[in-house]
Coordinates of C-alpha atoms and ligand atoms in Angstrom, one line a residue:
M204 CA 0.0 0.0 0.0
Y205 CA 1.0 3.6 -0.6
V206 CA 0.6 5.5 2.7
V207 CA 1.2 9.2 3.3
Q208 CA 1.4 10.3 6.9
I209 CA 0.5 14.0 7.5
A210 CA 1.4 15.3 10.9
S211 CA 2.8 18.2 12.9
E212 CA 5.6 16.2 14.4
C213 CA 8.0 13.4 13.5
A214 CA 10.8 12.4 15.9
P215 CA 13.6 13.1 16.1
V216 CA 13.5 16.0 13.7
I217 CA 10.3 17.5 15.2
K218 CA 9.4 16.2 18.6
A219 CA 7.4 17.9 21.3
G220 CA 6.0 14.7 22.8
G221 CA 4.8 11.2 22.0
L222 CA 3.1 12.1 18.7
G223 CA 6.6 12.5 17.1
D224 CA 7.7 9.1 18.3
V225 CA 4.5 7.5 17.1
V226 CA 4.6 9.0 13.6
F227 CA 8.2 8.0 13.1
G228 CA 7.9 4.5 14.6
L229 CA 4.7 3.6 12.8
S230 CA 6.1 4.8 9.5
R231 CA 9.2 2.8 9.9
E232 CA 7.4 -0.4 10.8
L233 CA 5.0 0.0 7.9
E234 CA 8.0 0.2 5.6
N235 CA 9.4 -2.9 7.2
Q236 CA 6.2 -4.6 6.3
G237 CA 6.7 -3.6 2.7
H238 CA 4.5 -0.6 2.3
C239 CA 5.6 2.6 0.7
V240 CA 5.4 5.5 3.2
E241 CA 6.0 9.2 2.8
L242 CA 5.5 11.9 5.3
I243 CA 4.4 15.5 5.0
L244 CA 5.5 17.9 7.7
P245 CA 5.7 21.7 8.3
M246 CA 9.1 23.1 7.8
Y247 CA 9.7 24.8 11.2
D248 CA 12.7 27.0 11.6
C249 CA 13.5 25.4 14.9
M250 CA 13.4 21.7 14.0
R251 CA 16.5 19.5 14.3
Y252 CA 18.0 20.0 10.8
D253 CA 20.9 17.8 11.9
H254 CA 18.6 14.8 11.6
I255 CA 17.7 15.4 8.0
W256 CA 19.8 13.9 5.2
G257 CA 20.0 15.2 1.7
L258 CA 17.5 18.1 2.1
H259 CA 16.7 19.5 -1.3
D260 CA 13.8 21.3 -3.0
A261 CA 11.3 19.0 -4.4
Y262 CA 8.5 21.3 -5.6
R263 CA 9.6 24.9 -5.9
D264 CA 6.4 26.9 -6.7
L265 CA 3.4 25.5 -4.9
F266 CA 0.6 28.0 -4.8
V267 CA -1.9 27.3 -2.1
P268 CA -5.3 28.9 -2.3
W269 CA -5.9 31.0 0.8
Y270 CA -8.6 33.6 1.5
G271 CA -9.5 34.0 -2.1
G272 CA -5.8 34.6 -3.0
E273 CA -2.9 32.2 -2.7
I274 CA 0.3 31.7 -0.7
H275 CA 3.5 30.8 -2.4
C276 CA 5.2 27.7 -0.8
S277 CA 8.3 25.6 -1.4
V278 CA 8.3 22.0 -0.7
F279 CA 11.6 20.4 0.5
C280 CA 12.4 16.8 0.6
G281 CA 14.9 14.8 2.8
W282 CA 15.4 11.6 4.7
V283 CA 14.9 11.4 8.4
H284 CA 16.7 8.3 9.5
G285 CA 15.5 6.6 6.4
R286 CA 12.0 8.0 6.2
L287 CA 11.2 10.1 3.1
C288 CA 9.8 13.4 4.4
F289 CA 8.4 16.4 2.5
F290 CA 8.6 19.7 4.4
I291 CA 6.2 22.6 3.5
Q292 CA 7.6 26.1 3.7
P293 CA 5.2 28.9 3.1
H294 CA 6.5 32.3 2.0
S295 CA 4.2 34.8 3.6
D296 CA 4.2 37.6 6.1
D297 CA 2.3 35.3 8.5
R298 CA 5.6 33.4 9.1
F299 CA 3.5 30.4 10.0
F300 CA 6.4 28.1 10.9
D301 CA 9.3 30.6 11.4
R302 CA 8.7 31.4 15.0
G303 CA 11.1 29.5 17.0
Y304 CA 8.4 27.1 18.4
Y305 CA 6.2 24.3 17.2
Y306 CA 3.0 25.2 19.1
G307 CA 1.8 28.0 21.2
G308 CA 0.9 30.8 18.8
Y309 CA -2.4 32.6 19.3
D310 CA -3.1 31.6 15.7
D311 CA -2.3 27.9 15.9
P312 CA -5.6 26.9 14.3
M313 CA -4.8 29.1 11.3
R314 CA -1.2 27.8 11.0
F315 CA -2.3 24.2 10.9
A316 CA -5.3 24.8 8.8
F317 CA -2.9 26.3 6.3
F318 CA -0.6 23.3 6.7
S319 CA -3.5 20.9 6.0
K320 CA -4.5 22.8 2.9
A321 CA -1.0 23.0 1.6
A322 CA -0.5 19.3 2.2
L323 CA -3.5 18.4 0.1
E324 CA -2.5 20.9 -2.5
F325 CA 0.9 19.3 -2.7
L326 CA -0.6 15.8 -3.1
L327 CA -2.9 17.1 -5.8
K328 CA -0.3 19.1 -7.8
S329 CA 2.5 16.6 -7.6
N330 CA 0.1 13.8 -8.7
K331 CA 0.6 11.8 -5.6
R332 CA -2.4 9.5 -5.1
P333 CA -1.8 7.4 -2.0
D334 CA -4.1 4.6 -1.0
I335 CA -4.2 5.9 2.5
I336 CA -3.8 9.4 4.0
H337 CA -3.0 9.0 7.6
C338 CA -3.7 12.1 9.7
H339 CA -2.8 12.8 13.3
D340 CA -4.4 14.9 16.0
W341 CA -6.3 18.2 15.6
Q342 CA -3.6 19.9 13.5
T343 CA -4.7 17.7 10.5
G344 CA -8.4 17.3 11.4
L345 CA -9.5 19.4 8.4
I346 CA -7.7 17.2 5.9
P347 CA -10.5 14.6 5.6
V348 CA -13.1 17.5 5.6
M349 CA -11.4 19.2 2.6
L350 CA -10.7 15.9 0.9
Y351 CA -14.3 14.9 1.0
E352 CA -15.8 18.3 0.4
M353 CA -13.4 19.7 -2.2
Y354 CA -10.4 17.6 -3.4
Q355 CA -12.3 14.5 -4.3
Y356 CA -13.9 16.6 -7.1
Y357 CA -10.4 17.7 -8.3
G358 CA -9.3 14.1 -8.9
M359 CA -8.6 12.6 -5.4
E360 CA -11.8 10.6 -5.1
R361 CA -10.0 7.3 -4.3
Q362 CA -8.0 8.4 -1.3
R363 CA -9.1 7.2 2.1
V364 CA -8.3 8.7 5.5
C365 CA -7.2 7.1 8.7
Y366 CA -7.3 9.6 11.6
T367 CA -5.5 8.9 14.8
I368 CA -6.2 10.9 17.9
H369 CA -3.3 11.1 20.3
N370 CA -4.9 13.6 22.7
F371 CA -8.6 14.7 23.0
R372 CA -7.7 17.6 25.1
H373 CA -6.5 19.8 22.2
Q374 CA -9.1 19.9 19.5
G375 CA -8.4 23.0 17.5
V376 CA -11.4 25.2 18.1
A377 CA -11.6 28.4 16.0
G378 CA -13.9 30.9 14.5
V379 CA -15.6 31.1 11.2
E380 CA -12.6 32.8 9.5
I381 CA -11.0 29.3 9.2
L382 CA -13.8 28.4 6.8
H383 CA -13.1 31.5 4.7
A384 CA -9.4 30.9 4.7
T385 CA -9.6 27.3 3.6
G386 CA -12.3 27.8 1.0
L387 CA -14.9 25.7 2.9
N388 CA -17.3 28.5 2.1
R389 CA -20.7 27.3 3.0
E390 CA -20.9 28.6 6.6
S391 CA -24.4 27.4 7.4
Y392 CA -23.6 23.9 6.0
Y393 CA -20.5 23.4 8.1
F394 CA -21.9 25.1 11.3
H395 CA -24.0 22.0 11.9
Y396 CA -23.9 19.6 14.9
D397 CA -23.3 16.7 12.4
R398 CA -20.4 18.4 10.8
L399 CA -17.8 20.9 12.2
Q400 CA -19.7 22.8 14.8
D401 CA -18.1 22.6 18.2
N402 CA -20.2 20.6 20.7
F403 CA -20.0 23.3 23.3
N404 CA -19.6 26.6 21.3
P405 CA -22.1 26.9 18.5
F406 CA -20.1 29.7 17.0
A407 CA -16.9 27.8 16.7
V408 CA -15.6 25.1 14.3
N409 CA -13.8 22.1 15.8
F410 CA -11.0 20.5 13.7
M411 CA -10.9 17.3 15.6
K412 CA -14.7 16.8 15.3
G413 CA -14.2 17.4 11.6
G414 CA -11.6 14.6 11.6
V415 CA -14.0 12.2 13.4
V416 CA -17.0 13.0 11.2
Y417 CA -15.2 12.8 7.8
S418 CA -12.6 10.1 8.2
N419 CA -13.0 6.6 7.0
F420 CA -11.4 5.2 10.1
I421 CA -10.7 6.8 13.5
N422 CA -8.7 5.5 16.4
T423 CA -7.1 6.6 19.6
V424 CA -4.0 5.1 20.9
S425 CA -5.0 2.5 23.4
P426 CA -8.1 0.3 23.8
H427 CA -8.9 1.5 27.3
H428 CA -8.7 5.2 26.2
A429 CA -11.1 4.5 23.4
W430 CA -13.6 3.4 26.0
E431 CA -12.8 6.3 28.3
A432 CA -13.1 8.8 25.5
R433 CA -16.6 7.6 24.7
F434 CA -18.0 7.2 28.2
T435 CA -16.1 9.6 30.5
D436 CA -15.0 13.2 30.6
V437 CA -11.6 12.6 28.9
G438 CA -13.3 12.7 25.6
Y439 CA -13.5 16.5 26.2
G440 CA -16.9 16.9 24.7
L441 CA -16.5 14.5 21.8
G442 CA -18.0 11.5 23.5
H443 CA -21.3 11.8 21.8
T444 CA -19.7 12.4 18.4
L445 CA -17.6 9.2 18.9
E446 CA -20.8 7.4 19.9
I447 CA -22.4 8.3 16.6
H448 CA -19.4 7.2 14.7
Q449 CA -18.6 4.2 16.9
D450 CA -18.6 1.7 14.0
R451 CA -15.5 3.4 12.6
F452 CA -13.8 4.1 15.9
S453 CA -11.4 1.9 17.9
G454 CA -8.2 1.9 20.1
I455 CA -4.9 0.7 18.8
L456 CA -2.1 0.6 21.3
N457 CA 1.1 2.5 20.4
G458 CA 4.3 0.7 20.1
I459 CA 7.8 2.0 20.6
D460 CA 10.7 1.9 18.3
Y461 CA 13.2 -0.5 19.7
N462 CA 15.8 0.8 17.3
S463 CA 15.8 4.0 19.2
W464 CA 14.8 2.7 22.6
N465 CA 16.9 -0.4 23.4
P466 CA 19.4 -0.5 26.2
E467 CA 21.4 -3.2 24.3
A468 CA 22.1 -0.9 21.4
D469 CA 21.4 2.7 22.5
S470 CA 24.2 5.0 21.4
L471 CA 23.1 7.7 23.8
I472 CA 23.8 5.7 26.9
P473 CA 27.4 5.0 28.0
H474 CA 26.9 1.3 29.0
A475 CA 24.8 -1.2 27.2
Y476 CA 23.0 -3.8 29.2
S477 CA 20.3 -6.5 28.9
A478 CA 17.8 -8.4 31.1
D479 CA 20.5 -11.1 31.8
D480 CA 23.1 -8.7 33.0
F481 CA 22.4 -5.5 34.8
S482 CA 26.0 -4.4 35.4
G483 CA 25.7 -1.9 32.6
K484 CA 22.6 -0.4 34.2
A485 CA 24.5 0.1 37.5
K486 CA 27.2 2.0 35.5
D487 CA 24.6 4.1 33.8
K488 CA 23.2 5.0 37.2
Q489 CA 26.6 6.2 38.2
A490 CA 27.0 8.1 34.9
L491 CA 23.6 9.8 35.6
R492 CA 24.7 10.7 39.1
D493 CA 27.9 12.2 37.7
A494 CA 26.2 14.1 34.9
L495 CA 23.7 15.6 37.3
L496 CA 26.0 16.0 40.3
L497 CA 24.1 13.7 42.6
Q498 CA 25.8 12.2 45.5
N499 CA 27.0 8.6 45.4
S500 CA 24.9 6.3 47.7
S501 CA 23.0 3.1 47.8
K502 CA 19.7 5.0 47.3
P503 CA 17.4 4.2 44.4
I504 CA 16.8 6.9 41.8
V505 CA 13.2 7.8 41.1
A506 CA 12.6 9.8 37.9
F507 CA 9.9 11.7 36.0
I508 CA 10.2 12.5 32.3
G509 CA 7.4 14.3 30.5
R510 CA 5.6 17.5 29.8
L511 CA 4.9 19.5 32.9
D512 CA 1.3 19.8 32.2
D513 CA -1.9 19.5 34.1
Q514 CA -2.6 16.3 32.2
K515 CA 0.6 14.7 33.6
G516 CA -0.7 15.2 37.2
V517 CA 1.9 17.9 38.1
H518 CA 0.7 18.1 41.7
L519 CA 1.5 14.5 42.2
V520 CA 4.8 14.9 40.4
H521 CA 5.6 17.6 42.8
H522 CA 4.6 15.5 45.8
A523 CA 6.6 12.5 44.4
I524 CA 9.8 14.6 44.6
Y525 CA 9.5 15.3 48.3
Y526 CA 8.1 11.9 49.2
A527 CA 11.1 10.2 47.5
L528 CA 13.6 12.5 49.2
G529 CA 11.9 11.8 52.6
R530 CA 11.9 8.1 51.9
E531 CA 15.7 7.7 51.3
A532 CA 15.5 8.0 47.5
Q533 CA 17.0 10.4 45.0
F534 CA 14.8 12.1 42.4
V535 CA 15.5 13.3 38.9
L536 CA 13.0 15.3 36.9
L537 CA 13.2 16.2 33.2
G538 CA 10.3 18.2 31.9
S539 CA 9.3 21.3 30.2
G540 CA 6.3 23.3 31.3
T541 CA 3.5 23.9 28.9
S542 CA 2.3 27.0 30.7
V543 CA 4.3 29.8 32.3
D544 CA 2.7 29.2 35.7
I545 CA 3.8 25.5 35.8
N546 CA 7.2 26.3 34.4
N547 CA 7.8 29.0 37.1
W548 CA 6.5 26.7 39.8
F549 CA 9.1 24.0 38.9
L550 CA 11.8 26.5 38.3
H551 CA 11.2 27.7 41.8
E552 CA 11.4 24.1 43.1
K553 CA 14.6 23.7 41.1
R554 CA 16.2 26.7 42.9
F555 CA 14.9 25.4 46.2
L556 CA 16.5 22.0 45.7
N557 CA 19.6 23.4 44.1
D558 CA 21.9 22.4 46.9
N559 CA 20.2 19.1 47.7
P560 CA 22.6 16.3 46.7
D561 CA 19.8 13.9 46.1
A562 CA 17.6 15.8 43.7
H563 CA 18.0 17.3 40.2
L564 CA 15.3 19.1 38.3
E565 CA 16.1 19.8 34.6
I566 CA 13.5 22.1 33.1
G567 CA 13.6 21.9 29.3
F568 CA 13.6 19.3 26.5
N569 CA 16.7 17.1 26.2
E570 CA 16.5 13.9 24.2
E571 CA 20.0 12.8 25.1
L572 CA 19.5 13.3 28.9
A573 CA 16.2 11.4 28.6
H574 CA 18.0 8.3 27.4
L575 CA 20.5 8.5 30.2
I576 CA 17.6 8.8 32.8
Y577 CA 15.7 5.9 31.4
A578 CA 18.8 3.8 31.7
G579 CA 20.1 5.1 35.0
A580 CA 16.9 5.4 37.1
D581 CA 15.4 2.6 39.1
M582 CA 11.8 3.8 39.0
M583 CA 9.7 6.1 36.9
V584 CA 6.6 7.8 38.2
V585 CA 3.8 8.5 35.7
P586 CA 0.9 9.9 37.8
S587 CA -1.1 11.3 34.8
K588 CA -4.7 12.6 35.2
F589 CA -5.4 10.9 31.9
E590 CA -3.1 9.2 29.4
P591 CA -4.2 8.2 25.9
C592 CA -1.3 5.7 25.7
G593 CA 1.9 7.0 27.3
L594 CA 5.3 6.2 26.0
T595 CA 7.3 6.9 29.2
Q596 CA 6.2 3.7 30.9
L597 CA 6.8 1.6 27.8
I598 CA 10.3 2.9 27.4
S599 CA 10.9 2.5 31.1
L600 CA 9.9 -1.1 30.9
K601 CA 12.4 -1.7 28.1
Y602 CA 15.1 -0.1 30.2
G603 CA 14.3 -2.2 33.3
T604 CA 13.1 1.0 35.1
I605 CA 10.1 0.1 37.2
P606 CA 7.0 2.2 36.3
I607 CA 4.8 3.5 39.1
V608 CA 1.7 4.7 37.2
R609 CA -1.8 5.9 37.7
G610 CA -4.4 3.4 36.4
V611 CA -5.8 5.3 33.5
G612 CA -5.9 5.0 29.7
G613 CA -2.9 3.3 28.1
L614 CA -1.1 3.1 31.5
L615 CA -3.8 0.6 32.6
S616 CA -3.4 -1.4 29.4
T617 CA 0.4 -1.8 29.8
V618 CA 1.4 -1.8 33.5
F619 CA 0.3 -4.6 35.8
D620 CA 0.6 -4.2 39.5
R621 CA 3.1 -6.5 41.2
D622 CA 1.0 -7.0 44.3
Y623 CA -2.6 -6.7 43.2
D624 CA -3.1 -7.4 39.6
L625 CA -5.4 -10.5 39.5
N626 CA -5.6 -10.7 35.8
H627 CA -1.9 -11.5 35.4
A628 CA 0.2 -14.2 37.0
P629 CA 2.9 -12.9 39.4
E630 CA 5.6 -13.6 36.8
K631 CA 3.8 -11.4 34.2
R632 CA 3.4 -8.4 36.4
N633 CA 5.7 -5.5 35.7
G634 CA 5.2 -2.4 37.9
Y635 CA 3.0 -0.5 40.4
V636 CA -0.4 1.0 39.8
F637 CA -2.5 3.4 41.9
Y638 CA -5.9 4.8 41.0
Q639 CA -6.9 7.8 43.1
T640 CA -5.5 11.3 42.5
D641 CA -4.6 12.0 46.2
Y642 CA -1.2 11.9 47.8
N643 CA -2.0 8.8 49.8
A644 CA -2.5 6.7 46.7
L645 CA 0.7 7.8 45.1
E646 CA 2.6 7.3 48.4
S647 CA 1.3 3.8 48.9
A648 CA 2.5 2.8 45.4
M649 CA 5.9 4.5 45.8
E650 CA 6.3 3.0 49.3
R651 CA 5.7 -0.5 47.9
A652 CA 8.3 0.1 45.1
I653 CA 11.0 1.7 47.3
G654 CA 10.2 -0.9 50.1
L655 CA 10.9 -3.7 47.6
Y656 CA 14.2 -2.0 46.5
Y657 CA 15.5 -1.9 50.0
G658 CA 13.9 -5.0 51.5
Y659 CA 14.0 -7.5 48.7
P660 CA 16.6 -6.5 46.1
K661 CA 16.4 -9.9 44.3
E662 CA 12.7 -9.5 43.9
F663 CA 13.2 -6.0 42.7
E664 CA 15.6 -7.3 40.0
K665 CA 13.1 -10.0 39.1
L666 CA 10.5 -7.3 38.6
M667 CA 12.9 -5.4 36.4
Q668 CA 13.5 -8.5 34.3
Q669 CA 9.7 -9.2 33.9
G670 CA 9.2 -5.7 32.6
M671 CA 12.0 -6.0 30.1
E672 CA 10.5 -9.2 28.8
Y673 CA 7.4 -7.4 27.6
D674 CA 7.4 -6.6 23.9
Y675 CA 5.7 -3.3 23.2
S676 CA 7.3 -2.9 19.8
W677 CA 5.5 -1.6 16.7
Q678 CA 5.4 -5.1 15.2
H679 CA 2.1 -5.9 17.0
S680 CA 0.3 -2.6 16.6
V681 CA 1.2 -2.2 12.9
K682 CA -0.9 -5.3 12.1
Q683 CA -3.9 -3.5 13.4
Y684 CA -3.2 -0.4 11.4
E685 CA -2.7 -2.6 8.3
N686 CA -6.1 -4.2 8.9
A687 CA -7.7 -0.8 9.3
Y688 CA -6.1 0.4 6.0
D689 CA -7.2 -2.7 4.2
F690 CA -10.7 -2.3 5.5
I691 CA -11.1 1.3 4.3
R692 CA -9.0 1.0 1.1
Y693 CA -10.8 1.8 -2.1
K694 CA -11.2 -1.5 -3.9
Ligands
LIG6 P1 2.9 13.0 25.6 O1 1.5 13.2 26.2 O2 3.8 14.2 25.8 O3 2.8 12.7 24.1 P2 4.0 10.4 26.0 O4 4.3 9.6 27.2 O5 3.1 9.8 25.0 O6 3.5 11.8 26.4 O7 5.4 10.7 25.2 C1 6.4 11.5 25.8 C2 7.7 11.3 24.9 O8 8.4 12.5 25.0 C3 8.6 10.3 25.5 O9 9.4 9.7 24.4 C4 9.5 11.1 26.5 O10 10.7 10.5 26.7 C5 9.6 12.4 25.7 N1 9.8 13.6 26.5 C6 8.8 14.2 27.2 N2 9.3 15.3 27.8 C7 10.6 15.3 27.5 C8 11.7 16.2 27.8 N3 11.6 17.3 28.6 N4 12.9 15.9 27.3 C9 13.1 14.8 26.5 N5 12.2 14.0 26.2 C10 10.9 14.2 26.7

């Protein structure tokens, strides 16, 4: 099959979170299975150009209709660790992607509506006719809408869309000007509950809802989260829309790319190790301590890696730091705040703990340090409020770092409590799970983990091994995507 992935991220060249990892990992595995995969991405000024090979212009003068006029774009082409990527660069005073950030502009809906339009225009003009257009998250939610309402009449009637939702929280809600800009001109037609009208604000269009209504297949990134999105508040208002389109909606668990995330062959960690021999992990722990100026001791290292966002349960992350320090453990945090308030809060904590030899808080995004932490830490806390899939716990399992997670979404589908999980035999359990959002719940899970580390080191090591034995690679999940593609493909 010929598949084009259209997304706002692709690791490692553009990565703000798990979306980037998923887009890259899925594309790679689809290629391994013999499919032809290409990616279309925005050409941000701040992306990691050092990860692109052979960047050259592929389509010099792409004119994208916009507000009754057109915007001149160039399309560049290059390889990102073997994946063929097309980067769209608009030349306009809006400077959509020349702002030093990926997300966070007041006009983000406009930026990504333009990107969606430009991606379709590029496919049309360059005569690319993929079997499947695979779109991701709200940024590309208008693609199936424009494909169905416009581009199918220009010669793209055979293309089918698979739409993957990685996070229901951000849906791309904007005013009517989006319709004028993109050429979806019939306001009264689109402002309808069955089409693009936001379920809460009758005067706004909702990109993600458009993606759900118009795509041939829709999925979120774990089976449990698919259920949650329909029946609980984590669908952020789209529950009823998903209910209406339930016959096309499912949950497919993300995988991780074991080429990037594998302690046996990770070039970003100083010592390789495997489930049979943890001596490398002990050395990585030492390297982590040296890198972050933590004192040498027999204490375990508890870590957190992730966006510092309300979604990630920041109040519990904050509590975990002090609980760990009080319970004879060291704590390492790597995260970047998604709001100024949260960022300042953790910067304050960082200053407060500056002289503490058992804690290090690194505020910012640092891929290299993330690898060292996964390898060097003993436990990873993931106390999310909601988590569509979660990659940190999957990566932690692979690195023998015991996950301590809240039982929601993908965390519940992948981590099985060592003491209480009755659905898995003791030798199949791999971490610790708590459910409530209060401090006691978190503390009890951390206490059990740290208690095992000190009291029963052999058992702790066994639990590490059991986690490493789990295979959460893309090989399993890709089959489900292939089935979905096959199901919707124009025959
Ligand atoms: P998200 O909700 O952000 O997508 P996931 O758990 O799905 O969360 O994916 C997070 C990914 O981003 C993981 O690969 C994690 O290692 C990485 N990550 C998150 N924050 C940082 C950071 N500050 N520095 C480096 N990597 C990070």
